[in-house]
Each structure stands twice: as structure tokens, then as C-alpha cells.
Amino acid sequence: MISSLQQNVIETFTQRHGCAPTSVARAPGRVNLIGEHTDYNDGFVLPTAIDRASWIALRPRKDGRVTIFSRNHGELAEFDLATMTKIAGHWSEYVKGTAWALQEAGCKLNGWDGVTDCDVPLGAGLSSSASFEMAVARAFEVTSGFAWDPAKMALLGQKAENKWVGVNCGIMDQMISAAGKAGNALLIDCRSLEHRLVPLPHGTVVVILDTATRRGLVGSAYNERRAQCEAAAKFFGVKALRDVSVAQFNAKASQLDEVTRKRARHVVTEDERTVQAADAMQKGDAKLLGKLMNESHESLKDDFEVTNDALNVIVECARRAKGCIGARMTGAGFGGCAVALVEENTAASFANTVAADYEKATKLKPSLYVTHPSNGAEIIS
Ligand code: GLA
């Protein structure tokens, strides 16, 4: 079945260029089931690629110029691969940043004309930017002919984001967008980038609960949490908190100041929960997965302190609703989305109940999406 966004980018491309595109690239956003604020501690994460994505219809050019029209922004951006300059805050920086990182890695790039569209909500914490970077990387792959290695592409996307766009993210978002598989979550070891597919337990679905709150200062709070984790790793004499077991943490925790102790306790216990969650999924144990998700939220609320009232309220509404197996905030926090594991046959009534309860409690209108784990970045045609 041809998706409506796929159709949109093909049609707009054909109208603008007077010929059909030669390829269509697609790369998904993500929702993380468990393993939050662990990626930059070299730990474990368990996200799934969602069925919302960035799309690019494209056709190679004979020169080193890239032109891309964004249907979301109603705007054309153009640049030469040999002479790229930064325009802070512009959507096309993700295209240039990805091209820059690929060129830095030695890839010889060809230019292309493209049209892009995206139905990952922007700024909601569902990784619209990682999805765009990975779609752009696929566009360059198909026009320039280098090999697609998901981990390598994810690292280059992260480099684009860190060094070109200037956002200090970990590796999770690009990695799941590059390597996801339909029907599965992916257990990622963020140190080695080894990854293993784990199927969703039979009879369950993942529901994304967007609180409709956005927090402007996520960046500075995120960097502060990273620094606190680094200080804790230093105290334990290890490279990253990933190297501290729960027993090792407990043995020395009383020597830490309260804030550092709470931050480290979240990361150390979250790593353990994430590995347990992947095992639970492998065994089809939805109940245990749900329990671990609930515990993760409490830890993010009380120890890592990255929830807000809206996230706490929507998680409570979700847990009260029939069919909920577990619920937690997802992504960086401070606003954005929560995620719930729900019995498949109750998904529609669950979404209605949670939306009504949340709106009553907060006067905010949430968006709820039942999502199905999708493939990672791919060339569709
Ligand atoms: C953001 C970052 C990720 C990760 C999460 C928290 O989404 O982009 O790398 O650190 O926050 O788990």
C-alpha cells in the first residue's frame, strides 16, 4: 500500500520538476519503551521505530548541488556540497549537517533534487530530526553509492546533530531510525552499538501519549544531567555509569551527595531494568515489561527529575485505564510524550478514556497514537 506521504512527495516532485523522482527514501521517528537517559552513559536502550516518518522523493543531479523542497515548511533550500555554510536554526541544516558528516567520513557525494515531507510531530520528543537525518543519509546513499551500515550511519547522523546543528544528543534516536525492524523493538548496547531485535509481546500494542506540553529549556537541563552522570562515573572511577552494577552502586552510594546519588541510581537501575525488559519481551511476558516501565517512570520522576506535571498526570490516567499494562514518560522529558503498553483489544477505548481524563485534569488536549513498530531507514522505490 502506498502511504499518503509517499504519494505527496512523489506528486510534488513531479509537479516541480516535470518528471518523476527516481527514488523515495523514508526514515522513521521513534518511541523508547525503556532505557531513558542511559544512552550517553554507554548503557542500554529499548526503542521501536514508529509508523511516522520523514520521506524524500529525489532524483540525482549531474553536479554537486542539493535542492530540497520541504512540504512542511513550504520552502525550498539549496546549497553546493563543496561550499556549505551554516544558517542557525534552519530546517535545512539537518541536510547540510548530514552531508558534512558523510563527507568528513570520506564519502564522495553527488547532488540531487528532492521533495520532503514528515508526519513525525516536530518537537514532541519522537525524534523527527533523527528521522530526517537518516532519510537524508539514505538519499545520499542511493545517489552516491556508498554502503549502508546502520551503526555507521547513526554515528554520522549523531555527529551532524552534535557538531553541525549543535544539539548534544546520544546515539539512541539515530540508531533506531537507521536499524529498526517492523514488529520489533531493538535492544541497543550504546557502547558497542551491538543490537538485538525483540518482538512486541503477542496481543499488545504501543500507544504514544502526547501531553501537548513542550519545555523550552530541555537542552540546558539535558546537559546538566549529562554532567551529573559524568561526575558520578568519575566518583566510581569508571568510564561511564554503564560500568557500575546496582550492587557496586549500593556499596558506595552513601558517600555521594544527594543529587549525584539520585542521578546515578536512576541510570544504574534503568540499565538493569532495560536488559530485564528485553528478556521479558523475548519470553512474551508483557506483565513484567509493564511493571518495569512503571518503575522506570518513578525513577525518572523521583531520582532523575525529568518529568513535568503533565507527564505525571498522563501516566496516572493511562495506568487507571482498562487494558493498560504499563506506562512511563519517554524521550528526554520535561514535556512531550509518554508511552503505554496496552492490551491490543482495548486500544481504542484506552485511547478515548485517557484523552478524556487527561483533558479533564489539565485542560490540555492530548494526541494519542496507536503505533506499530516499523522498519528503519529504507529506499522504498
Ligand atoms: C533525547 C536524546 C537521546 C536520549 C534521550 C533520553 O531523546 O536525543 O539521545 O539521550 O533524550 O533517553
PDB file of C-alpha atoms in Angstrom, residues 58-286:
ATOM      1  CA  LEU A  58      14.522  12.528  -5.228  1.00  0.00           C
ATOM      2  CA  ARG A  59      16.407  12.413  -8.473  1.00  0.00           C
ATOM      3  CA  PRO A  60      20.197  12.596  -8.854  1.00  0.00           C
ATOM      4  CA  ARG A  61      21.799  15.676 -10.432  1.00  0.00           C
ATOM      5  CA  LYS A  62      24.913  15.776 -12.546  1.00  0.00           C
ATOM      6  CA  ASP A  63      26.593  18.348 -10.299  1.00  0.00           C
ATOM      7  CA  GLY A  64      27.312  18.801  -6.604  1.00  0.00           C
ATOM      8  CA  ARG A  65      24.218  20.832  -5.818  1.00  0.00           C
ATOM      9  CA  VAL A  66      21.400  19.753  -3.497  1.00  0.00           C
ATOM     10  CA  THR A  67      17.947  21.302  -3.783  1.00  0.00           C
ATOM     11  CA  ILE A  68      15.225  20.240  -1.389  1.00  0.00           C
ATOM     12  CA  PHE A  69      11.669  21.499  -1.074  1.00  0.00           C
ATOM     13  CA  SER A  70      10.009  20.945   2.300  1.00  0.00           C
ATOM     14  CA  ARG A  71       6.241  20.415   2.181  1.00  0.00           C
ATOM     15  CA  ASN A  72       6.144  21.014   5.968  1.00  0.00           C
ATOM     16  CA  HIS A  73       7.756  24.417   5.673  1.00  0.00           C
ATOM     17  CA  GLY A  74       6.559  25.306   2.155  1.00  0.00           C
ATOM     18  CA  GLU A  75      10.094  26.356   1.358  1.00  0.00           C
ATOM     19  CA  LEU A  76      12.977  25.463  -0.954  1.00  0.00           C
ATOM     20  CA  ALA A  77      16.570  25.177   0.320  1.00  0.00           C
ATOM     21  CA  GLU A  78      19.617  24.833  -1.953  1.00  0.00           C
ATOM     22  CA  PHE A  79      23.349  24.503  -1.426  1.00  0.00           C
ATOM     23  CA  ASP A  80      26.567  23.288  -3.020  1.00  0.00           C
ATOM     24  CA  LEU A  81      28.213  20.292  -1.392  1.00  0.00           C
ATOM     25  CA  ALA A  82      31.643  21.916  -1.793  1.00  0.00           C
ATOM     26  CA  THR A  83      30.772  25.218  -0.112  1.00  0.00           C
ATOM     27  CA  MET A  84      28.246  24.682   2.668  1.00  0.00           C
ATOM     28  CA  THR A  85      27.733  27.348   5.323  1.00  0.00           C
ATOM     29  CA  LYS A  86      25.583  27.205   8.433  1.00  0.00           C
ATOM     30  CA  ILE A  87      22.322  29.111   8.874  1.00  0.00           C
ATOM     31  CA  ALA A  88      21.487  28.619  12.549  1.00  0.00           C
ATOM     32  CA  GLY A  89      18.022  27.266  13.271  1.00  0.00           C
ATOM     33  CA  HIS A  90      17.017  26.482   9.684  1.00  0.00           C
ATOM     34  CA  TRP A  91      15.432  23.107   8.868  1.00  0.00           C
ATOM     35  CA  SER A  92      17.888  22.536   6.003  1.00  0.00           C
ATOM     36  CA  GLU A  93      20.796  22.406   8.495  1.00  0.00           C
ATOM     37  CA  TYR A  94      19.937  18.719   9.044  1.00  0.00           C
ATOM     38  CA  VAL A  95      20.531  18.116   5.339  1.00  0.00           C
ATOM     39  CA  LYS A  96      23.805  20.049   5.278  1.00  0.00           C
ATOM     40  CA  GLY A  97      24.962  18.589   8.604  1.00  0.00           C
ATOM     41  CA  THR A  98      24.386  15.032   7.378  1.00  0.00           C
ATOM     42  CA  ALA A  99      26.171  15.814   4.079  1.00  0.00           C
ATOM     43  CA  TRP A 100      29.051  17.355   6.053  1.00  0.00           C
ATOM     44  CA  ALA A 101      29.386  14.305   8.348  1.00  0.00           C
ATOM     45  CA  LEU A 102      29.286  11.896   5.364  1.00  0.00           C
ATOM     46  CA  GLN A 103      31.962  13.924   3.541  1.00  0.00           C
ATOM     47  CA  GLU A 104      34.103  14.076   6.697  1.00  0.00           C
ATOM     48  CA  ALA A 105      33.893  10.255   6.778  1.00  0.00           C
ATOM     49  CA  GLY A 106      35.285  10.129   3.236  1.00  0.00           C
ATOM     50  CA  CYS A 107      32.073   9.549   1.248  1.00  0.00           C
ATOM     51  CA  LYS A 108      32.117  11.166  -2.198  1.00  0.00           C
ATOM     52  CA  LEU A 109      28.682  12.726  -2.572  1.00  0.00           C
ATOM     53  CA  ASN A 110      26.612  13.547  -5.642  1.00  0.00           C
ATOM     54  CA  GLY A 111      23.961  16.242  -5.689  1.00  0.00           C
ATOM     55  CA  TRP A 112      20.221  15.610  -6.006  1.00  0.00           C
ATOM     56  CA  ASP A 113      16.874  17.358  -6.238  1.00  0.00           C
ATOM     57  CA  GLY A 114      14.388  16.350  -3.564  1.00  0.00           C
ATOM     58  CA  VAL A 115      10.996  16.971  -2.013  1.00  0.00           C
ATOM     59  CA  THR A 116      10.474  16.105   1.645  1.00  0.00           C
ATOM     60  CA  ASP A 117       7.522  15.655   3.985  1.00  0.00           C
ATOM     61  CA  CYS A 118       7.274  14.403   7.564  1.00  0.00           C
ATOM     62  CA  ASP A 119       4.448  13.217   9.830  1.00  0.00           C
ATOM     63  CA  VAL A 120       6.561  12.766  12.961  1.00  0.00           C
ATOM     64  CA  PRO A 121       5.245  15.637  15.120  1.00  0.00           C
ATOM     65  CA  LEU A 122       8.008  18.244  15.366  1.00  0.00           C
ATOM     66  CA  GLY A 123       9.401  18.954  18.835  1.00  0.00           C
ATOM     67  CA  ALA A 124       7.296  16.270  20.550  1.00  0.00           C
ATOM     68  CA  GLY A 125      10.245  14.088  21.540  1.00  0.00           C
ATOM     69  CA  LEU A 126       9.602  11.458  18.852  1.00  0.00           C
ATOM     70  CA  SER A 127      12.873  12.167  17.024  1.00  0.00           C
ATOM     71  CA  SER A 128      11.706  13.954  13.914  1.00  0.00           C
ATOM     72  CA  SER A 129      15.251  15.314  13.481  1.00  0.00           C
ATOM     73  CA  ALA A 130      16.939  11.890  13.650  1.00  0.00           C
ATOM     74  CA  SER A 131      14.366  10.602  11.151  1.00  0.00           C
ATOM     75  CA  PHE A 132      15.201  13.472   8.774  1.00  0.00           C
ATOM     76  CA  GLU A 133      18.958  12.869   9.129  1.00  0.00           C
ATOM     77  CA  MET A 134      18.552   9.171   8.344  1.00  0.00           C
ATOM     78  CA  ALA A 135      16.260   9.856   5.357  1.00  0.00           C
ATOM     79  CA  VAL A 136      18.873  12.314   4.032  1.00  0.00           C
ATOM     80  CA  ALA A 137      21.626   9.729   4.569  1.00  0.00           C
ATOM     81  CA  ARG A 138      19.561   7.218   2.532  1.00  0.00           C
ATOM     82  CA  ALA A 139      19.069   9.846  -0.193  1.00  0.00           C
ATOM     83  CA  PHE A 140      22.840  10.303  -0.445  1.00  0.00           C
ATOM     84  CA  GLU A 141      23.403   6.547  -0.336  1.00  0.00           C
ATOM     85  CA  VAL A 142      21.147   5.924  -3.330  1.00  0.00           C
ATOM     86  CA  THR A 143      22.588   8.811  -5.350  1.00  0.00           C
ATOM     87  CA  SER A 144      26.243   8.395  -4.337  1.00  0.00           C
ATOM     88  CA  GLY A 145      26.558   4.625  -3.963  1.00  0.00           C
ATOM     89  CA  PHE A 146      28.283   4.010  -0.612  1.00  0.00           C
ATOM     90  CA  ALA A 147      27.361   1.029   1.594  1.00  0.00           C
ATOM     91  CA  TRP A 148      24.583   1.385   4.206  1.00  0.00           C
ATOM     92  CA  ASP A 149      25.892   0.318   7.589  1.00  0.00           C
ATOM     93  CA  PRO A 150      23.202   1.253  10.157  1.00  0.00           C
ATOM     94  CA  ALA A 151      25.593   1.851  13.083  1.00  0.00           C
ATOM     95  CA  LYS A 152      27.972   3.923  10.942  1.00  0.00           C
ATOM     96  CA  MET A 153      25.112   5.998   9.526  1.00  0.00           C
ATOM     97  CA  ALA A 154      23.671   6.519  13.012  1.00  0.00           C
ATOM     98  CA  LEU A 155      27.036   7.768  14.298  1.00  0.00           C
ATOM     99  CA  LEU A 156      27.310  10.190  11.371  1.00  0.00           C
ATOM    100  CA  GLY A 157      23.750  11.435  11.993  1.00  0.00           C
ATOM    101  CA  GLN A 158      24.634  11.976  15.645  1.00  0.00           C
ATOM    102  CA  LYS A 159      27.789  13.826  14.600  1.00  0.00           C
ATOM    103  CA  ALA A 160      25.716  16.077  12.327  1.00  0.00           C
ATOM    104  CA  GLU A 161      23.365  16.825  15.204  1.00  0.00           C
ATOM    105  CA  ASN A 162      26.145  17.383  17.797  1.00  0.00           C
ATOM    106  CA  LYS A 163      28.671  19.271  15.683  1.00  0.00           C
ATOM    107  CA  TRP A 164      26.714  20.933  12.873  1.00  0.00           C
ATOM    108  CA  VAL A 165      23.255  21.580  14.329  1.00  0.00           C
ATOM    109  CA  GLY A 166      24.660  21.968  17.860  1.00  0.00           C
ATOM    110  CA  VAL A 167      22.338  19.651  19.809  1.00  0.00           C
ATOM    111  CA  ASN A 168      24.005  17.391  22.345  1.00  0.00           C
ATOM    112  CA  CYS A 169      22.095  14.096  21.904  1.00  0.00           C
ATOM    113  CA  GLY A 170      23.103  10.476  22.496  1.00  0.00           C
ATOM    114  CA  ILE A 171      23.054   7.705  19.875  1.00  0.00           C
ATOM    115  CA  MET A 172      19.628   6.151  20.523  1.00  0.00           C
ATOM    116  CA  ASP A 173      17.460   8.170  18.118  1.00  0.00           C
ATOM    117  CA  GLN A 174      19.625   7.818  15.013  1.00  0.00           C
ATOM    118  CA  MET A 175      20.395   4.167  15.779  1.00  0.00           C
ATOM    119  CA  ILE A 176      16.765   3.055  15.963  1.00  0.00           C
ATOM    120  CA  SER A 177      15.842   5.178  12.939  1.00  0.00           C
ATOM    121  CA  ALA A 178      18.662   3.503  10.988  1.00  0.00           C
ATOM    122  CA  ALA A 179      18.222  -0.082  12.191  1.00  0.00           C
ATOM    123  CA  GLY A 180      14.590  -0.636  13.291  1.00  0.00           C
ATOM    124  CA  LYS A 181      12.545  -3.615  12.027  1.00  0.00           C
ATOM    125  CA  ALA A 182       8.767  -3.915  11.663  1.00  0.00           C
ATOM    126  CA  GLY A 183       7.071  -5.646  14.591  1.00  0.00           C
ATOM    127  CA  ASN A 184      10.103  -5.334  16.843  1.00  0.00           C
ATOM    128  CA  ALA A 185      11.839  -3.196  19.402  1.00  0.00           C
ATOM    129  CA  LEU A 186      15.623  -3.031  19.361  1.00  0.00           C
ATOM    130  CA  LEU A 187      17.820  -3.626  22.406  1.00  0.00           C
ATOM    131  CA  ILE A 188      20.836  -1.425  21.747  1.00  0.00           C
ATOM    132  CA  ASP A 189      24.109  -1.532  23.645  1.00  0.00           C
ATOM    133  CA  CYS A 190      25.075   2.120  23.304  1.00  0.00           C
ATOM    134  CA  ARG A 191      28.766   1.381  23.906  1.00  0.00           C
ATOM    135  CA  SER A 192      29.382  -1.308  21.286  1.00  0.00           C
ATOM    136  CA  LEU A 193      26.302  -0.446  19.170  1.00  0.00           C
ATOM    137  CA  GLU A 194      25.507  -4.157  19.054  1.00  0.00           C
ATOM    138  CA  HIS A 195      21.764  -4.542  18.746  1.00  0.00           C
ATOM    139  CA  ARG A 196      19.208  -7.300  19.002  1.00  0.00           C
ATOM    140  CA  LEU A 197      15.618  -7.405  17.776  1.00  0.00           C
ATOM    141  CA  VAL A 198      12.987  -8.167  20.391  1.00  0.00           C
ATOM    142  CA  PRO A 199       9.374  -8.775  19.352  1.00  0.00           C
ATOM    143  CA  LEU A 200       6.447  -6.982  20.983  1.00  0.00           C
ATOM    144  CA  PRO A 201       4.587  -9.412  23.280  1.00  0.00           C
ATOM    145  CA  HIS A 202       1.673 -11.060  21.496  1.00  0.00           C
ATOM    146  CA  GLY A 203      -1.664  -9.248  21.914  1.00  0.00           C
ATOM    147  CA  THR A 204      -0.142  -5.914  22.975  1.00  0.00           C
ATOM    148  CA  VAL A 205       0.206  -2.546  21.264  1.00  0.00           C
ATOM    149  CA  VAL A 206       2.278   0.541  21.946  1.00  0.00           C
ATOM    150  CA  VAL A 207       0.341   3.768  22.459  1.00  0.00           C
ATOM    151  CA  ILE A 208       2.039   7.172  22.332  1.00  0.00           C
ATOM    152  CA  LEU A 209       0.502   9.801  24.608  1.00  0.00           C
ATOM    153  CA  ASP A 210       1.468  13.345  23.661  1.00  0.00           C
ATOM    154  CA  THR A 211       0.858  15.679  26.626  1.00  0.00           C
ATOM    155  CA  ALA A 212       0.783  18.766  24.336  1.00  0.00           C
ATOM    156  CA  THR A 213       3.385  20.360  26.646  1.00  0.00           C
ATOM    157  CA  ARG A 214       6.802  21.432  25.367  1.00  0.00           C
ATOM    158  CA  ARG A 215       9.618  22.706  27.528  1.00  0.00           C
ATOM    159  CA  GLY A 216      11.942  25.269  26.011  1.00  0.00           C
ATOM    160  CA  LEU A 217      14.951  24.671  28.226  1.00  0.00           C
ATOM    161  CA  VAL A 218      15.299  20.932  27.606  1.00  0.00           C
ATOM    162  CA  GLY A 219      18.796  21.492  26.205  1.00  0.00           C
ATOM    163  CA  SER A 220      20.315  23.029  29.316  1.00  0.00           C
ATOM    164  CA  ALA A 221      18.621  20.569  31.703  1.00  0.00           C
ATOM    165  CA  TYR A 222      19.771  17.693  29.479  1.00  0.00           C
ATOM    166  CA  ASN A 223      23.370  18.923  29.545  1.00  0.00           C
ATOM    167  CA  GLU A 224      23.184  19.376  33.314  1.00  0.00           C
ATOM    168  CA  ARG A 225      22.030  15.743  33.719  1.00  0.00           C
ATOM    169  CA  ARG A 226      24.877  14.578  31.491  1.00  0.00           C
ATOM    170  CA  ALA A 227      27.421  16.465  33.598  1.00  0.00           C
ATOM    171  CA  GLN A 228      25.974  14.991  36.804  1.00  0.00           C
ATOM    172  CA  CYS A 229      26.261  11.473  35.348  1.00  0.00           C
ATOM    173  CA  GLU A 230      29.867  12.129  34.320  1.00  0.00           C
ATOM    174  CA  ALA A 231      30.671  13.331  37.840  1.00  0.00           C
ATOM    175  CA  ALA A 232      29.147  10.147  39.265  1.00  0.00           C
ATOM    176  CA  ALA A 233      31.171   7.957  36.858  1.00  0.00           C
ATOM    177  CA  LYS A 234      34.310   9.776  37.953  1.00  0.00           C
ATOM    178  CA  PHE A 235      33.487   9.129  41.588  1.00  0.00           C
ATOM    179  CA  PHE A 236      33.178   5.391  40.859  1.00  0.00           C
ATOM    180  CA  GLY A 237      36.443   5.507  38.876  1.00  0.00           C
ATOM    181  CA  VAL A 238      34.848   4.190  35.648  1.00  0.00           C
ATOM    182  CA  LYS A 239      34.493   5.416  32.070  1.00  0.00           C
ATOM    183  CA  ALA A 240      30.700   5.649  32.259  1.00  0.00           C
ATOM    184  CA  LEU A 241      27.884   4.679  34.647  1.00  0.00           C
ATOM    185  CA  ARG A 242      27.252   1.632  32.481  1.00  0.00           C
ATOM    186  CA  ASP A 243      30.272   0.124  34.277  1.00  0.00           C
ATOM    187  CA  VAL A 244      28.626   0.335  37.725  1.00  0.00           C
ATOM    188  CA  SER A 245      26.357  -2.531  38.846  1.00  0.00           C
ATOM    189  CA  VAL A 246      23.473  -1.993  41.262  1.00  0.00           C
ATOM    190  CA  ALA A 247      25.470  -3.814  43.985  1.00  0.00           C
ATOM    191  CA  GLN A 248      28.544  -1.624  43.385  1.00  0.00           C
ATOM    192  CA  PHE A 249      26.346   1.440  43.488  1.00  0.00           C
ATOM    193  CA  ASN A 250      24.717   0.416  46.768  1.00  0.00           C
ATOM    194  CA  ALA A 251      28.075  -0.279  48.394  1.00  0.00           C
ATOM    195  CA  LYS A 252      29.335   3.279  47.878  1.00  0.00           C
ATOM    196  CA  ALA A 253      26.159   5.346  47.397  1.00  0.00           C
ATOM    197  CA  SER A 254      26.185   6.871  50.872  1.00  0.00           C
ATOM    198  CA  GLN A 255      29.444   8.676  50.064  1.00  0.00           C
ATOM    199  CA  LEU A 256      27.795  10.660  47.256  1.00  0.00           C
ATOM    200  CA  ASP A 257      25.952  13.954  47.658  1.00  0.00           C
ATOM    201  CA  GLU A 258      22.186  13.572  47.369  1.00  0.00           C
ATOM    202  CA  VAL A 259      21.693  14.896  43.835  1.00  0.00           C
ATOM    203  CA  THR A 260      24.544  12.897  42.294  1.00  0.00           C
ATOM    204  CA  ARG A 261      23.366   9.789  44.183  1.00  0.00           C
ATOM    205  CA  LYS A 262      19.831  10.126  42.785  1.00  0.00           C
ATOM    206  CA  ARG A 263      21.012  10.704  39.211  1.00  0.00           C
ATOM    207  CA  ALA A 264      23.380   7.726  39.351  1.00  0.00           C
ATOM    208  CA  ARG A 265      20.760   5.494  40.981  1.00  0.00           C
ATOM    209  CA  HIS A 266      18.392   6.166  38.097  1.00  0.00           C
ATOM    210  CA  VAL A 267      20.952   5.270  35.433  1.00  0.00           C
ATOM    211  CA  VAL A 268      22.300   2.171  37.176  1.00  0.00           C
ATOM    212  CA  THR A 269      18.851   0.737  37.917  1.00  0.00           C
ATOM    213  CA  GLU A 270      17.479   1.766  34.490  1.00  0.00           C
ATOM    214  CA  ASP A 271      20.205  -0.195  32.719  1.00  0.00           C
ATOM    215  CA  GLU A 272      19.255  -3.261  34.734  1.00  0.00           C
ATOM    216  CA  ARG A 273      15.539  -2.762  34.029  1.00  0.00           C
ATOM    217  CA  THR A 274      16.188  -2.358  30.306  1.00  0.00           C
ATOM    218  CA  VAL A 275      18.060  -5.631  29.954  1.00  0.00           C
ATOM    219  CA  GLN A 276      15.356  -7.367  32.030  1.00  0.00           C
ATOM    220  CA  ALA A 277      12.662  -5.792  29.838  1.00  0.00           C
ATOM    221  CA  ALA A 278      14.254  -7.203  26.671  1.00  0.00           C
ATOM    222  CA  ASP A 279      14.340 -10.671  28.278  1.00  0.00           C
ATOM    223  CA  ALA A 280      10.712 -10.298  29.335  1.00  0.00           C
ATOM    224  CA  MET A 281       9.740  -9.394  25.763  1.00  0.00           C
ATOM    225  CA  GLN A 282      11.657 -12.344  24.392  1.00  0.00           C
ATOM    226  CA  LYS A 283       9.620 -14.599  26.683  1.00  0.00           C
ATOM    227  CA  GLY A 284       6.365 -12.830  25.785  1.00  0.00           C
ATOM    228  CA  ASP A 285       5.998 -11.650  29.403  1.00  0.00           C
ATOM    229  CA  ALA A 286       4.004  -8.444  28.875  1.00  0.00           C
TER     230      ALA A 286
END
